[in-house]
Coordinates of C-alpha atoms and ligand atoms in Angstrom, one line a residue:
X1 CA -26.6 0.2 -20.4
X2 CA -24.7 1.8 -17.6
X3 CA -23.3 5.2 -18.6
X4 CA -19.5 3.7 -17.2
X5 CA -18.7 -0.1 -15.3
X6 CA -15.4 -0.4 -12.8
X7 CA -14.2 -3.4 -12.6
X8 CA -12.4 -3.5 -9.4
X9 CA -13.1 -1.8 -5.9
X10 CA -9.9 -1.6 -4.2
X11 CA -8.0 2.0 -3.6
X12 CA -8.1 3.3 -7.5
X13 CA -11.6 1.7 -7.8
X14 CA -12.4 3.7 -5.4
X15 CA -11.1 7.3 -6.4
X16 CA -12.6 6.9 -10.0
X17 CA -16.1 6.0 -8.5
X18 CA -15.7 9.2 -6.8
X19 CA -14.8 11.3 -9.5
X20 CA -17.5 9.8 -11.3
X21 CA -20.2 10.5 -8.6
X22 CA -18.9 13.9 -7.9
X23 CA -19.5 14.5 -12.0
X24 CA -23.6 12.9 -11.0
X25 CA -22.4 9.8 -13.4
X26 CA -23.5 6.4 -10.9
X27 CA -21.4 3.8 -12.5
X28 CA -21.5 -0.2 -12.0
X29 CA -18.5 -1.6 -9.6
X30 CA -18.1 -5.2 -10.4
X31 CA -15.7 -6.9 -7.9
X32 CA -15.5 -10.4 -6.1
X33 CA -15.8 -8.3 -2.7
X34 CA -14.8 -10.3 0.3
X35 CA -15.6 -8.9 3.4
X36 CA -14.6 -9.7 7.3
X37 CA -16.1 -12.7 8.3
X38 CA -14.1 -13.9 11.4
X39 CA -16.9 -13.1 14.0
X40 CA -13.6 -12.4 16.3
X41 CA -15.4 -9.2 18.5
X42 CA -13.7 -6.4 18.6
X43 CA -11.3 -5.0 20.8
X44 CA -12.6 -1.4 22.4
X45 CA -10.1 -0.8 24.7
X46 CA -5.9 -0.7 24.3
X47 CA -4.4 -4.1 23.1
X48 CA -2.5 -4.4 26.2
X49 CA -4.9 -3.5 28.4
X50 CA -7.0 -6.1 26.5
X51 CA -4.3 -8.6 26.6
X52 CA -4.4 -8.9 30.5
X53 CA -7.8 -8.9 31.1
X54 CA -8.8 -11.6 28.3
X55 CA -7.2 -14.1 26.0
X56 CA -6.1 -12.8 23.4
X57 CA -5.7 -16.4 20.9
X58 CA -8.2 -15.6 18.7
X59 CA -7.5 -11.1 18.0
X60 CA -3.8 -12.2 17.3
X61 CA -4.0 -15.9 15.9
X62 CA -6.8 -17.3 15.2
X63 CA -8.4 -20.6 15.1
X64 CA -6.7 -21.5 11.9
X65 CA -3.1 -20.2 13.7
X66 CA -2.8 -18.0 10.5
X67 CA -1.7 -15.4 13.2
X68 CA 1.8 -17.7 13.1
X69 CA 2.2 -18.0 10.1
X70 CA 5.5 -16.7 9.6
X71 CA 6.6 -18.8 12.1
X72 CA 5.1 -21.6 11.0
X73 CA 5.3 -21.5 7.0
X74 CA 8.9 -21.8 5.0
X75 CA 7.8 -18.9 2.8
X76 CA 8.5 -14.8 3.7
X77 CA 5.0 -13.7 4.6
X78 CA 3.9 -9.9 4.8
X79 CA 3.5 -9.5 8.9
X80 CA 0.4 -7.6 8.8
X81 CA -1.9 -10.0 6.2
X82 CA -0.9 -12.2 9.1
X83 CA -3.7 -10.9 11.3
X84 CA -6.8 -13.4 12.0
X85 CA -9.1 -9.9 11.2
X86 CA -7.5 -9.6 7.8
X87 CA -7.5 -13.1 6.2
X88 CA -10.4 -11.7 3.8
X89 CA -7.6 -9.7 2.1
X90 CA -6.4 -12.5 0.0
X91 CA -8.9 -15.1 0.7
X92 CA -9.2 -17.4 -2.1
X93 CA -6.5 -15.8 -4.1
X94 CA -4.8 -18.9 -4.8
X95 CA -8.0 -19.8 -6.7
X96 CA -9.4 -16.7 -8.2
X97 CA -6.4 -15.4 -10.1
X98 CA -4.0 -18.9 -9.8
X99 CA -0.2 -17.9 -10.9
X100 CA 3.0 -19.6 -12.1
X101 CA 5.6 -17.1 -10.3
X102 CA 9.7 -17.3 -10.6
X103 CA 11.7 -14.8 -8.5
X104 CA 8.4 -13.1 -7.7
X105 CA 5.7 -13.1 -4.3
X106 CA 2.8 -11.9 -5.9
X107 CA -0.1 -10.5 -3.4
X108 CA -3.2 -10.5 -4.5
X109 CA -6.4 -9.4 -3.3
X110 CA -10.3 -10.0 -3.9
X111 CA -11.6 -8.2 -0.9
X112 CA -14.1 -5.4 -1.0
X113 CA -11.8 -2.5 -0.8
X114 CA -8.8 -4.9 -2.3
X115 CA -5.7 -4.3 -0.5
X116 CA -5.9 -0.7 1.2
X117 CA -8.3 -2.8 3.3
X118 CA -4.3 -4.0 5.6
X119 CA -2.0 -1.1 4.3
X120 CA -0.6 1.3 6.6
X121 CA -2.3 4.2 5.2
X122 CA 1.0 6.4 4.2
X123 CA -0.3 8.2 1.8
X124 CA 1.7 11.3 -0.5
X125 CA 1.2 13.2 -2.9
X126 CA 3.4 13.2 -6.2
X127 CA 5.7 16.0 -6.6
X128 CA 7.5 17.3 -9.8
X129 CA 9.6 14.2 -10.6
X130 CA 7.8 12.0 -9.5
X131 CA 5.8 11.3 -12.9
X132 CA 9.2 11.3 -15.0
X133 CA 8.1 9.9 -18.4
X134 CA 3.8 9.9 -17.8
X135 CA 2.3 12.5 -20.6
X136 CA 0.7 14.9 -18.2
X137 CA 2.3 17.2 -15.8
X138 CA 1.6 16.1 -12.3
X139 CA -0.3 19.9 -11.9
X140 CA -3.0 18.2 -12.7
X141 CA -3.4 16.0 -10.0
X142 CA -3.6 18.8 -7.6
X143 CA -7.2 19.2 -7.4
X144 CA -7.8 15.5 -7.0
X145 CA -5.3 15.3 -4.1
X146 CA -7.1 17.9 -2.4
X147 CA -10.5 16.4 -2.9
X148 CA -8.6 12.8 -1.4
X149 CA -7.2 14.9 1.3
X150 CA -11.1 16.2 2.2
X151 CA -12.1 12.4 1.5
X152 CA -9.6 10.0 3.5
X153 CA -8.3 12.8 6.3
X154 CA -4.3 12.8 6.7
X155 CA -2.6 13.7 9.3
X156 CA 1.0 15.5 8.7
X157 CA 3.0 18.8 8.9
X158 CA 4.2 21.0 6.7
X159 CA 8.0 20.7 7.0
X160 CA 11.4 19.6 5.5
X161 CA 9.9 17.0 3.9
X162 CA 6.6 19.0 1.7
X163 CA 9.2 19.6 -1.1
X164 CA 8.6 15.5 -2.0
X165 CA 4.6 15.5 -0.1
X166 CA 3.5 18.0 -1.9
X167 CA 1.4 20.7 -0.6
X168 CA 0.2 21.0 2.9
X169 CA -3.8 21.9 2.5
X170 CA -6.2 20.7 4.8
X171 CA -3.5 18.3 6.7
X172 CA -4.8 16.9 9.9
X173 CA -2.6 18.0 12.5
X174 CA -0.3 15.1 13.4
X175 CA -0.3 12.2 15.1
X176 CA 1.1 12.0 18.8
X177 CA 4.9 10.7 18.3
X178 CA 6.2 7.6 20.0
X179 CA 9.1 8.0 23.1
X180 CA 11.4 6.7 20.6
X181 CA 10.4 8.5 17.4
X182 CA 10.0 11.9 19.7
X183 CA 13.7 10.8 20.6
X184 CA 14.7 10.3 16.8
X185 CA 13.0 13.8 15.5
X186 CA 14.2 16.2 18.5
X187 CA 17.7 14.9 18.0
X188 CA 17.7 15.7 13.8
X189 CA 16.5 18.9 15.0
X190 CA 19.2 19.6 16.5
X191 CA 21.1 18.4 13.5
X192 CA 19.0 19.6 11.1
X193 CA 21.6 22.1 9.2
X194 CA 24.3 19.2 8.9
X195 CA 22.0 17.2 8.0
X196 CA 20.2 18.7 5.4
X197 CA 23.2 19.6 4.2
X198 CA 24.4 15.7 2.9
X199 CA 20.7 15.6 1.2
X200 CA 18.8 14.1 4.2
X201 CA 15.7 15.7 5.7
X202 CA 13.0 13.7 8.7
X203 CA 9.8 14.6 8.8
X204 CA 6.1 14.0 9.9
X205 CA 4.5 10.8 7.8
X206 CA 1.4 11.7 5.8
X207 CA -1.0 9.2 7.2
X208 CA -4.6 8.8 6.5
X209 CA -5.2 8.3 10.3
X210 CA -7.5 11.1 11.9
X211 CA -5.6 12.4 14.5
X212 CA -9.0 14.4 15.3
X213 CA -12.5 13.3 15.2
X214 CA -14.0 13.8 11.4
X215 CA -16.9 12.9 9.2
X216 CA -18.8 11.0 12.3
X217 CA -15.0 8.9 12.9
X218 CA -13.1 8.8 16.0
X219 CA -10.0 10.1 16.5
X220 CA -6.7 7.7 16.8
X221 CA -6.7 6.1 20.8
X222 CA -3.4 5.2 20.8
X223 CA -4.4 1.5 21.3
X224 CA -1.6 -0.4 19.1
X225 CA -4.9 -2.0 17.5
X226 CA -4.3 -0.7 14.0
X227 CA -2.5 -4.2 13.5
X228 CA -5.3 -6.5 14.2
X229 CA -8.9 -4.9 13.4
X230 CA -10.7 -2.0 11.5
X231 CA -10.1 1.0 13.6
X232 CA -12.6 3.7 12.7
X233 CA -9.7 6.7 12.4
X234 CA -7.7 4.8 10.2
X235 CA -8.8 5.1 6.7
X236 CA -9.3 2.2 3.8
X237 CA -10.8 2.7 0.6
X238 CA -13.7 0.4 2.0
X239 CA -15.3 3.4 4.2
X240 CA -15.4 5.8 0.7
X241 CA -16.4 2.5 -1.2
X242 CA -19.4 1.9 1.5
X243 CA -20.4 5.6 2.0
X244 CA -21.5 5.6 -1.9
X245 CA -23.2 2.5 -2.0
X246 CA -25.3 3.4 1.0
X247 CA -26.3 6.7 -0.4
X248 CA -27.1 5.0 -3.7
X249 CA -24.0 6.9 -6.4
X250 CA -22.8 4.2 -7.1
X251 CA -24.1 0.5 -8.0
X252 CA -22.0 -1.9 -6.1
X253 CA -22.3 -5.6 -7.4
X254 CA -20.1 -8.0 -5.5
X255 CA -19.7 -11.6 -6.9
X256 CA -18.3 -11.3 -10.2
X257 CA -14.9 -12.4 -11.4
X258 CA -14.6 -10.8 -15.1
X259 CA -12.3 -12.4 -17.9
X260 CA -12.5 -10.3 -20.3
X261 CA -14.4 -7.3 -22.5
X262 CA -15.7 -6.5 -26.3
X263 CA -16.1 -3.1 -27.5
X264 CA -19.1 -2.9 -29.4
X265 CA -20.7 0.0 -31.6
X266 CA -21.8 2.4 -28.7
X267 CA -20.3 0.6 -25.7
X268 CA -18.1 -2.6 -24.2
X269 CA -20.0 -5.5 -22.6
X270 CA -17.7 -7.0 -20.0
X271 CA -18.1 -10.4 -19.6
X272 CA -17.5 -12.9 -16.5
X273 CA -18.3 -15.3 -14.5
X274 CA -20.9 -14.9 -11.5
X275 CA -19.7 -17.1 -8.8
X276 CA -22.5 -18.2 -7.0
X277 CA -23.9 -19.6 -9.8
X278 CA -20.7 -20.9 -12.1
X279 CA -22.7 -19.3 -15.1
X280 CA -20.8 -16.4 -17.3
X281 CA -22.8 -13.0 -16.9
X282 CA -22.1 -10.0 -18.7
X283 CA -22.7 -6.5 -18.4
X284 CA -22.7 -3.4 -21.1
X285 CA -21.3 0.0 -20.8
X286 CA -20.4 3.2 -22.3
X287 CA -17.1 3.2 -20.6
X288 CA -15.3 0.8 -19.4
X289 CA -12.9 1.5 -16.6
X290 CA -10.4 -1.5 -15.8
X291 CA -9.3 -1.0 -12.0
X292 CA -8.6 -4.3 -11.0
X293 CA -5.2 -3.5 -9.8
X294 CA -1.8 -3.9 -11.7
X295 CA -1.5 -7.3 -12.2
X296 CA -5.3 -8.5 -12.6
X297 CA -5.9 -5.5 -14.9
X298 CA -3.0 -6.6 -17.3
X299 CA -4.8 -10.1 -17.3
X300 CA -8.0 -8.8 -18.0
X301 CA -6.9 -7.1 -21.0
X302 CA -4.3 -10.0 -22.0
X303 CA -7.7 -12.2 -22.0
X304 CA -9.5 -9.8 -23.7
X305 CA -7.3 -10.1 -26.7
X306 CA -6.5 -14.0 -26.4
X307 CA -3.2 -12.8 -26.4
X308 CA -0.7 -15.8 -24.7
X309 CA 2.4 -14.4 -26.1
X310 CA 3.3 -10.4 -25.1
X311 CA 5.3 -10.4 -21.8
X312 CA 4.0 -7.2 -19.9
X313 CA 6.1 -5.5 -17.7
X314 CA 5.4 -5.2 -14.0
X315 CA 7.6 -2.5 -11.7
X316 CA 7.5 -2.4 -7.8
X317 CA 9.9 -0.7 -5.3
X318 CA 12.8 -2.8 -4.0
X319 CA 12.6 -2.6 -0.5
X320 CA 15.5 -3.3 2.4
X321 CA 14.1 -3.4 6.1
X322 CA 16.8 -2.5 8.8
X323 CA 16.2 -2.5 12.6
X324 CA 17.2 0.2 14.6
X325 CA 18.2 0.3 17.9
X326 CA 18.3 3.1 20.6
X327 CA 20.7 2.1 23.0
X328 CA 19.0 5.2 24.9
X329 CA 16.1 3.4 25.3
X330 CA 17.2 0.1 26.7
X331 CA 15.6 -0.8 29.4
X332 CA 12.4 1.0 29.3
X333 CA 8.8 -0.2 29.3
X334 CA 7.4 -1.3 26.0
X335 CA 5.0 2.1 24.5
X336 CA 1.9 0.8 25.0
X337 CA -0.2 3.9 24.3
X338 CA 0.8 4.4 20.6
X339 CA 0.0 4.4 17.2
X340 CA 1.8 1.4 16.4
X341 CA 2.8 2.0 12.8
X342 CA 4.5 4.6 10.4
X343 CA 5.5 7.4 12.7
X344 CA 8.2 9.6 10.9
X345 CA 9.5 9.2 7.3
X346 CA 12.9 10.5 5.9
X347 CA 13.6 11.4 2.3
X348 CA 17.3 10.8 1.1
X349 CA 18.4 12.3 -2.1
X350 CA 21.7 9.5 -2.5
X351 CA 23.9 9.8 -4.6
X352 CA 24.6 6.4 -5.6
X353 CA 20.9 6.1 -6.8
X354 CA 20.3 9.4 -8.4
X355 CA 17.0 9.5 -6.9
X356 CA 15.4 10.1 -3.9
X357 CA 15.0 7.6 -1.6
X358 CA 11.8 7.0 0.9
X359 CA 12.1 5.4 4.2
X360 CA 9.5 5.3 7.1
X361 CA 10.0 4.9 10.5
X362 CA 8.0 2.1 11.8
X363 CA 6.7 1.2 15.3
X364 CA 6.9 -2.7 16.9
X365 CA 4.6 -1.5 19.2
X366 CA 1.5 -3.9 17.6
X367 CA 2.4 -6.8 15.8
X368 CA 3.3 -9.8 17.9
X369 CA 6.7 -11.0 19.7
X370 CA 6.8 -14.3 17.3
X371 CA 7.4 -12.0 14.1
X372 CA 10.5 -11.5 15.4
X373 CA 11.6 -14.1 17.5
X374 CA 12.8 -16.5 14.6
X375 CA 15.0 -13.0 13.9
X376 CA 17.3 -13.3 17.0
X377 CA 20.3 -15.5 16.6
X378 CA 20.2 -17.0 20.2
X379 CA 17.9 -20.0 22.0
X380 CA 14.3 -20.0 22.4
X381 CA 14.3 -19.3 25.9
X382 CA 17.4 -16.2 25.4
X383 CA 15.1 -15.2 22.7
X384 CA 12.2 -14.7 24.4
X385 CA 14.2 -12.8 27.2
X386 CA 16.2 -10.4 24.4
X387 CA 13.1 -9.3 22.6
X388 CA 11.5 -8.2 26.2
X389 CA 14.7 -6.0 26.8
X390 CA 15.5 -5.0 23.4
X391 CA 11.8 -5.0 21.4
X392 CA 11.0 -1.4 24.0
X393 CA 14.3 0.0 21.8
X394 CA 13.5 -0.3 18.6
X395 CA 12.4 1.0 15.7
X396 CA 12.1 -0.6 11.9
X397 CA 13.3 1.6 9.1
X398 CA 11.5 0.4 5.9
X399 CA 13.9 1.9 2.8
X400 CA 12.0 2.2 -0.6
X401 CA 14.0 2.5 -3.8
X402 CA 12.8 3.5 -7.3
X403 CA 11.5 0.4 -9.6
X404 CA 14.3 1.8 -11.6
X405 CA 16.8 0.3 -9.4
X406 CA 16.0 -3.6 -10.1
X407 CA 15.3 -4.7 -14.0
X408 CA 11.5 -5.2 -14.0
X409 CA 9.2 -8.4 -13.5
X410 CA 7.7 -9.5 -16.6
X411 CA 4.2 -11.4 -16.5
X412 CA 2.9 -13.0 -19.5
X413 CA -1.0 -15.3 -19.7
X414 CA -0.4 -18.9 -20.4
X415 CA -3.0 -21.1 -22.0
X416 CA -4.0 -22.8 -19.3
X417 CA -6.0 -19.2 -17.7
X418 CA -2.9 -19.1 -15.0
X419 CA -0.5 -15.9 -15.7
X420 CA 3.4 -17.1 -15.1
X421 CA 5.3 -13.9 -13.0
X422 CA 8.6 -14.0 -13.8
X423 CA 10.7 -11.7 -11.0
X424 CA 14.2 -10.4 -10.8
X425 CA 15.5 -10.5 -7.1
X426 CA 17.2 -7.3 -5.5
X427 CA 20.7 -6.4 -5.8
X428 CA 20.8 -3.5 -3.3
X429 CA 24.6 -2.7 -3.1
X430 CA 24.4 -2.4 1.0
X431 CA 28.0 -0.5 1.1
X432 CA 25.9 2.4 -1.1
X433 CA 24.2 2.9 2.7
X434 CA 27.2 3.7 4.4
X435 CA 26.7 7.3 4.7
X436 CA 23.1 6.9 5.3
X437 CA 23.2 4.6 8.4
X438 CA 26.3 7.0 9.9
X439 CA 23.9 9.2 9.7
X440 CA 20.9 7.7 11.1
X441 CA 23.8 6.6 14.2
X442 CA 24.5 10.2 14.7
X443 CA 20.5 10.3 15.1
X444 CA 21.2 7.4 18.0
X445 CA 19.9 5.2 15.8
X446 CA 22.5 1.6 15.8
X447 CA 22.3 -1.2 13.3
X448 CA 24.3 -3.7 11.6
X449 CA 24.7 -4.3 7.7
X450 CA 23.9 -7.9 8.5
X451 CA 20.2 -7.4 10.5
X452 CA 19.1 -5.5 7.7
X453 CA 16.7 -7.3 5.0
X454 CA 15.9 -7.6 1.5
X455 CA 12.2 -9.1 1.4
X456 CA 11.6 -10.7 -1.5
X457 CA 10.4 -9.4 -5.2
X458 CA 6.6 -8.8 -5.0
X459 CA 6.5 -7.9 -1.1
X460 CA 6.4 -3.9 -1.7
X461 CA 3.2 -5.0 -3.1
X462 CA 3.6 -1.4 -5.1
X463 CA 2.9 -3.1 -8.3
X464 CA 2.6 -1.0 -11.5
X465 CA 3.3 0.0 -15.1
X466 CA 2.0 -3.1 -16.8
X467 CA 0.2 -0.9 -19.5
X468 CA 2.2 2.6 -19.2
X469 CA 1.0 5.3 -20.0
X470 CA 3.1 7.2 -23.3
X471 CA 3.8 10.1 -25.3
X472 CA 3.7 7.6 -28.2
X473 CA 2.0 4.5 -26.8
X474 CA 2.1 1.4 -28.3
X475 CA -0.3 -1.3 -28.4
X476 CA 0.0 -2.5 -24.7
X477 CA 0.4 1.4 -23.5
X478 CA -2.4 4.1 -23.0
X479 CA -2.7 7.6 -23.9
X480 CA -2.4 10.9 -21.5
X481 CA -6.5 10.3 -20.8
X482 CA -5.8 6.1 -19.7
X483 CA -7.4 5.3 -22.8
X484 CA -6.1 1.5 -23.6
X485 CA -4.2 1.5 -27.7
X486 CA -6.6 -0.3 -29.9
X487 CA -9.9 1.3 -28.1
X488 CA -12.0 4.1 -28.4
X489 CA -13.8 2.9 -24.2
X490 CA -11.4 1.2 -22.5
X491 CA -9.6 3.4 -19.8
X492 CA -6.9 2.0 -17.5
X493 CA -7.7 3.6 -13.9
X494 CA -5.1 2.0 -11.8
X495 CA -1.0 1.9 -11.5
X496 CA -0.9 -0.3 -14.2
X497 CA -0.8 3.0 -15.9
X498 CA 1.9 4.2 -14.0
X499 CA 4.7 5.1 -17.4
X500 CA 7.6 5.2 -13.4
X501 CA 7.5 3.9 -9.8
X502 CA 9.5 6.8 -7.7
X503 CA 10.7 5.8 -4.4
X504 CA 7.5 6.2 -2.5
X505 CA 3.8 4.8 -0.8
X506 CA 2.2 5.1 -4.5
X507 CA -1.5 4.8 -3.5
X508 CA -2.7 8.1 -3.0
X509 CA -1.0 9.3 -6.1
X510 CA -2.9 6.4 -7.8
X511 CA -5.6 7.3 -6.6
X512 CA -5.4 10.9 -7.8
X513 CA -4.6 9.4 -11.5
X514 CA -7.2 7.0 -11.0
X515 CA -9.6 10.7 -10.2
X516 CA -8.3 11.9 -13.8
X517 CA -8.5 9.1 -16.0
X518 CA -12.2 9.1 -15.0
X519 CA -12.6 12.8 -15.6
X520 CA -10.7 12.1 -19.0
X521 CA -12.9 9.0 -19.1
X522 CA -16.4 10.9 -19.3
X523 CA -14.9 13.8 -21.3
X524 CA -14.4 11.6 -24.3
X525 CA -17.9 10.7 -24.9
X526 CA -18.7 14.1 -25.5
Ligands
FAD1 C1 0.6 -4.7 4.6 C2 0.7 -3.7 3.3 C3 0.7 -2.4 3.3 C4 0.8 -1.6 2.2 N1 1.0 0.0 3.2 C5 1.0 0.8 2.1 C6 1.1 2.2 2.4 O1 1.2 2.5 4.0 N2 1.0 3.2 1.7 C7 0.7 3.1 0.5 O2 0.7 4.0 -0.4 N3 0.4 2.3 -0.2 C8 1.0 0.6 1.0 N4 0.0 -0.9 0.6 C9 -0.3 -0.6 -0.9 C10 -1.5 -0.5 -1.1 O3 -2.6 -1.3 -0.6 C11 -2.0 -0.9 -2.8 O4 -0.9 -0.1 -3.8 C12 -3.2 -0.4 -3.1 O5 -4.0 -0.7 -2.2 C13 -3.3 -1.4 -4.9 O6 -4.6 -0.6 -5.1 P1 -5.5 -1.4 -7.1 O7 -6.5 -0.5 -6.0 O8 -4.5 -1.0 -7.4 O9 -5.5 -2.5 -6.4 P2 -6.1 -3.9 -5.4 O10 -5.8 -3.6 -3.6 O11 -5.3 -5.2 -5.5 O12 -7.6 -3.8 -5.6 C14 -8.2 -5.0 -6.6 C15 -9.3 -4.6 -6.8 O13 -10.0 -5.2 -7.6 C16 -10.6 -6.4 -7.7 N5 -10.5 -7.7 -8.8 C17 -9.5 -8.4 -9.2 N6 -9.8 -9.2 -9.7 C18 -10.7 -8.5 -10.5 C19 -11.8 -9.4 -11.2 N7 -10.8 -10.6 -12.5 N8 -12.7 -9.2 -11.4 C20 -13.4 -8.2 -10.8 N9 -12.8 -8.0 -9.8 C21 -11.3 -8.2 -9.9 C22 -10.7 -7.2 -6.7 O14 -11.5 -7.6 -5.9 C23 -10.2 -5.4 -5.6 O15 -11.8 -5.0 -4.9 C24 0.3 -1.5 1.1 C25 -0.1 -3.3 1.0 C26 -0.1 -3.6 2.2 C27 -0.6 -5.6 1.6

């Protein structure tokens, strides 16, 4: 019998496995485990130098044209997941996790490392006020945040956003900013007092990106390639997971789709399908940690109880994408040697929402121009010319709202085995952003409300709250240790057990939470 079984191998599962391994426990990690089999040769230099030298069709578009999916498909797509080297992240998700969706657009991963293979690596600590409704104080996460910061290699700075992003312990120096981000930050510094009095603060992101070499991994080379291929300096949970597997500190078993569990007198039997043979397969453990992502963890719980009636809540952050033009940069050349993702963060304590909103300024130097082609209003030829002129002078603000800014979605297990997810459209009133847009204009950032896009519900990809923690947990809730009501040895380690979802990229918080749950699960056995 295994000491502990973890279902899933994404960010939450990896963190739970790390916590157990740190305490000398060798858990069994069960996963489907897709990996990148595209065979596309690695690019070792800069994206733009490479494109000058060599045909980049395989890297950017791929033989099955997945790179053009946003242009060719009728549905909204998440740009980074269109890269041919990222296709494995969502591979087979329609068949492994079939969904019936209304008003929700879930993105599911059945890969080793999960969705984190494609994330932007914006990794922020939770602080006081972020854990509304959680039955434990945020200070309990501090040792896990410290451990993860050292494991991952997180860059950032002790600046105006520290009060929102948490202690700066062990941060690596911030990355070199792009030309546009540097200009925004300088102008912010000169108007800081006035903007702070209007509750706007701007600072460096906390990113899982090495600004200096660490643990045998190279530092960021500003190659604009993090959008297109795995990069040694860009952290994904697969890095830690592979390290744990190689050191034999965990037992990793890919190729299994777990369906349910049943508790026995002395442990838990976990049952699923061995995908190679199609046969039913079972594993016995003393403790079970579910970390298959908020949607699939909920599915396993409903299936284990043969419950086709209950509708569980599903939280997500509403998000807006606002393209900004920096008139001062029109006519410049594109920043070809730059970090192609988040450059700066803003936090606005918005009177309209009663909670803070968090924004990420993202460089547009890494994605393909095809991503933006359809968004300009002119003819094809004029659009191309406009993009060439405008892209070097643009930056994208991704603005997150707390989940409570919209009614929760719901999920239910159908008799045919599919999950039905019913979502709510966003109703963010753009006029509530007037003050923010005016402040950004004073920093040389111009946009118009008509250019602001509201991605469909589901595309923030911050799923949570299906089995929330509570002081007085109901049947589909967890206690303060993460233990699922009605069970003795089943713990919910991922964001399913979040009681609320603040306007913050949540993955580092979820990883620290998973480490705490794993530690509590061990303690509960003695
Ligand atoms: C493009 C993009 C950008 C993002 N950027 C950020 C960011 O900057 N910052 C941030 O904080 N977050 C970001 N996110 C969100 C972040 O990636 C996810 O919140 C996080 O990775 C979720 O991790 P998880 O462990 O909960 O689940 P997942 O990543 O979904 O992993 C689930 C794991 O469970 C396994 N699994 C599922 N079902 C079963 C089953 N039945 N049996 C066995 N195994 C199973 C899967 O194979 C997988 O390994 C981004 C996501 C995307 C796609």
